[in-house]
Each structure stands twice: as C-alpha cells, then as structure tokens.
Tab-separated table of C-alpha atoms in Angstrom:
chain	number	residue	atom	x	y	z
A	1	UNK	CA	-20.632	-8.074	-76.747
A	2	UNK	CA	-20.957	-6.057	-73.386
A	3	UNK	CA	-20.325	-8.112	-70.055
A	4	UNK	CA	-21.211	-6.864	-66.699
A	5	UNK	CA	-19.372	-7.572	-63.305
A	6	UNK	CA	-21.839	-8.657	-60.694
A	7	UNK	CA	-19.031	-9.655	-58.030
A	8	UNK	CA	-19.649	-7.539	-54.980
A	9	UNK	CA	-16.153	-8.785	-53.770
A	10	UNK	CA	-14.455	-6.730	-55.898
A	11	UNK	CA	-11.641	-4.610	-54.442
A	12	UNK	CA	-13.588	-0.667	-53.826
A	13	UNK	CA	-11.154	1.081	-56.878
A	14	UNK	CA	-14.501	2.554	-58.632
A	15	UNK	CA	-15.028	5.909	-59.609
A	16	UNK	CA	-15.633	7.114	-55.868
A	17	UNK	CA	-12.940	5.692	-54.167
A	18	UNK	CA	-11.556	7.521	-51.513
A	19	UNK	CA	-14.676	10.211	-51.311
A	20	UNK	CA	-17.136	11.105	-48.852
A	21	UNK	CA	-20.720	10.203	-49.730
A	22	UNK	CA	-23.199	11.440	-47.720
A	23	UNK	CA	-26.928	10.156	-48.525
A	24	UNK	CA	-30.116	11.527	-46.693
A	25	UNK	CA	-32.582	8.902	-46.776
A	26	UNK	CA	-29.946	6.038	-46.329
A	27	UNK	CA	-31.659	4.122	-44.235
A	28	UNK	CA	-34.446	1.904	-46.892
A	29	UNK	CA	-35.756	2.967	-50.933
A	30	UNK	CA	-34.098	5.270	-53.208
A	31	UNK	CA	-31.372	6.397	-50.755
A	32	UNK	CA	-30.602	2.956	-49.852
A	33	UNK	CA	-30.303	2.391	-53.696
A	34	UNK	CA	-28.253	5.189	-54.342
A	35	UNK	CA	-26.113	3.920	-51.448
A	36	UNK	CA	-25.515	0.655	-52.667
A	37	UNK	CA	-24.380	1.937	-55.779
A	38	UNK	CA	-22.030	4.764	-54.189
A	39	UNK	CA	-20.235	1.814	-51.685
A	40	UNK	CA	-20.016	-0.744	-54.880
A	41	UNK	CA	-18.118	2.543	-56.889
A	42	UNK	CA	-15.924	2.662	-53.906
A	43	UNK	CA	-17.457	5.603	-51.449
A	44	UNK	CA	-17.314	6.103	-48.153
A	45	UNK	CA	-20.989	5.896	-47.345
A	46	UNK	CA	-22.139	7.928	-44.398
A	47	UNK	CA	-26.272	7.053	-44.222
A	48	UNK	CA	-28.684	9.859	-42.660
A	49	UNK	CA	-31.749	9.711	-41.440
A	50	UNK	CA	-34.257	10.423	-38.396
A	51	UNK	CA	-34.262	6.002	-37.537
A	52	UNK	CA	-30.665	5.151	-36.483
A	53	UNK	CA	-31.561	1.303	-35.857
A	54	UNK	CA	-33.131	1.695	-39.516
A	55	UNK	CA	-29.483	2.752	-40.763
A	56	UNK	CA	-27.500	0.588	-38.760
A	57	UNK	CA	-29.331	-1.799	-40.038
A	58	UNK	CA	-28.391	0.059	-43.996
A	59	UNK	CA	-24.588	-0.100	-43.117
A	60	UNK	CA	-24.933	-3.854	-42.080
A	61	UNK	CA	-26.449	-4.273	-45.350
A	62	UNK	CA	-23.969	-2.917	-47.467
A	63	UNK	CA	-21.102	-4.479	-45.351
A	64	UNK	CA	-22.147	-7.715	-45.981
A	65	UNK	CA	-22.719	-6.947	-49.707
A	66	UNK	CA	-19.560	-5.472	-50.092
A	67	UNK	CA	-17.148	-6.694	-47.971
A	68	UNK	CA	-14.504	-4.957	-49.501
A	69	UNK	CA	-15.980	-1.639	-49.611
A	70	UNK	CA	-15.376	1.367	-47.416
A	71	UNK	CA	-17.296	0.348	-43.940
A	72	UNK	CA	-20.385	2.818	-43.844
A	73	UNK	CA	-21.163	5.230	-41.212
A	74	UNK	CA	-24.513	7.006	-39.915
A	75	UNK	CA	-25.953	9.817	-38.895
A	76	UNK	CA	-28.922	10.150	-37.169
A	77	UNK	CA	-31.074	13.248	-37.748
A	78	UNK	CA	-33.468	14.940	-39.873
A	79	UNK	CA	-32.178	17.296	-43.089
A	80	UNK	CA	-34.395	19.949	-41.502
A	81	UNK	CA	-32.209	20.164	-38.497
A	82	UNK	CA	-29.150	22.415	-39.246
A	83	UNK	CA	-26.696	21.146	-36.714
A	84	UNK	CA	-27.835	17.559	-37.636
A	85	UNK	CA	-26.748	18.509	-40.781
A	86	UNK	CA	-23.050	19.972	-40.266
A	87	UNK	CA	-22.900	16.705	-37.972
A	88	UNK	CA	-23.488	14.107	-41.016
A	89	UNK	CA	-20.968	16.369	-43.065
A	90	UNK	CA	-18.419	16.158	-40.399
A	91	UNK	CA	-18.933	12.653	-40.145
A	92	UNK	CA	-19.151	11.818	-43.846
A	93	UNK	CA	-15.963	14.068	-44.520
A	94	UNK	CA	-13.637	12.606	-41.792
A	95	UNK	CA	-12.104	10.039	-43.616
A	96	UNK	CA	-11.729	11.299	-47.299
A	97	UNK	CA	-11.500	14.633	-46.005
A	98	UNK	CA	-13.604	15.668	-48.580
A	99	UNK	CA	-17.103	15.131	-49.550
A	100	UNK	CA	-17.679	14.139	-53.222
A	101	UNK	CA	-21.418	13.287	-53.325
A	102	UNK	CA	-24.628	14.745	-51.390
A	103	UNK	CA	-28.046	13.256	-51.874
C-alpha cells in the first residue's frame, strides 16, 4: 500500500532544494500550479508575469502554504521583453546561484 504526504509543513529537502525556479505565468493557472509544486519540492520560486500585485499576491500564497519553503520572489514583466527577461533570471538565480527549472 502507497501513502502520500499531504503536510505542507514539511521541512523544503525535495528534489529542488536549493535551485532556482523561475516560472512565467506565476501569478494564477498552470504556472501557479507548477509553482506550488516546485516550492513544495523545495525551489526557490521566483514568479513572472506582466501583474505584479497578481504575483505578490502568488508568493503570499505559497508562503502561507508552505511555510517552510524557500520564500518566493517576483518579477514583473512580460517574456516578450528581453531585459525583463535577464531581470527574472538574475533574480531567480541570486540565491541558488543557479537556475534549475524554467517554465
């Protein structure tokens, strides 16, 4: 018989832990999703998206969810703007150093 966790408290030691995730979309539906699942695995989350109240309000989200997980951080931009772009990598990359995931 299979169990699965469901505690959200758990200490962030997943597969991700101590990488740089940076999601486009972050801020509500799939990229929120994939977020969620990236900060429960133990990512550093960095959210981007063109609505920063929309992913401060993400990051709250997945703080209070997760409470042991990496805090997230945001970028605000669009993926069609190039230095927007090397912005949310320089954000997403200056903790790990290094950025594991890009969606």
């Amino acid at each position: 018989m299979t169990t699965t966790s469901t505690d959200n408290t758990a200490p962030s030691s997943g597969p991700f832990a101590g990488s740089g995730a940076l999601i486009t979309g972050g801020g509500s539906g799939i990229g929120f999703a994939t977020a969620r699942l990236l900060a429960r695995d133990g990512a550093q989350v960095t959210l981007m998206g063109r609505t920063a109240d929309k992913l401060a309000a993400a990051a709250e989200a997945l703080a209070a969810e997760f409470p042991t997980a990496p805090p997230a951080t945001i970028a605000p931009g669009s993926v069609d703007d190039e230095t927007a772009v090397a912005e949310a990598v320089r954000i997403a990359t200056a903790t790990t150093g290094r950025l594991a995931v890009a969606v």
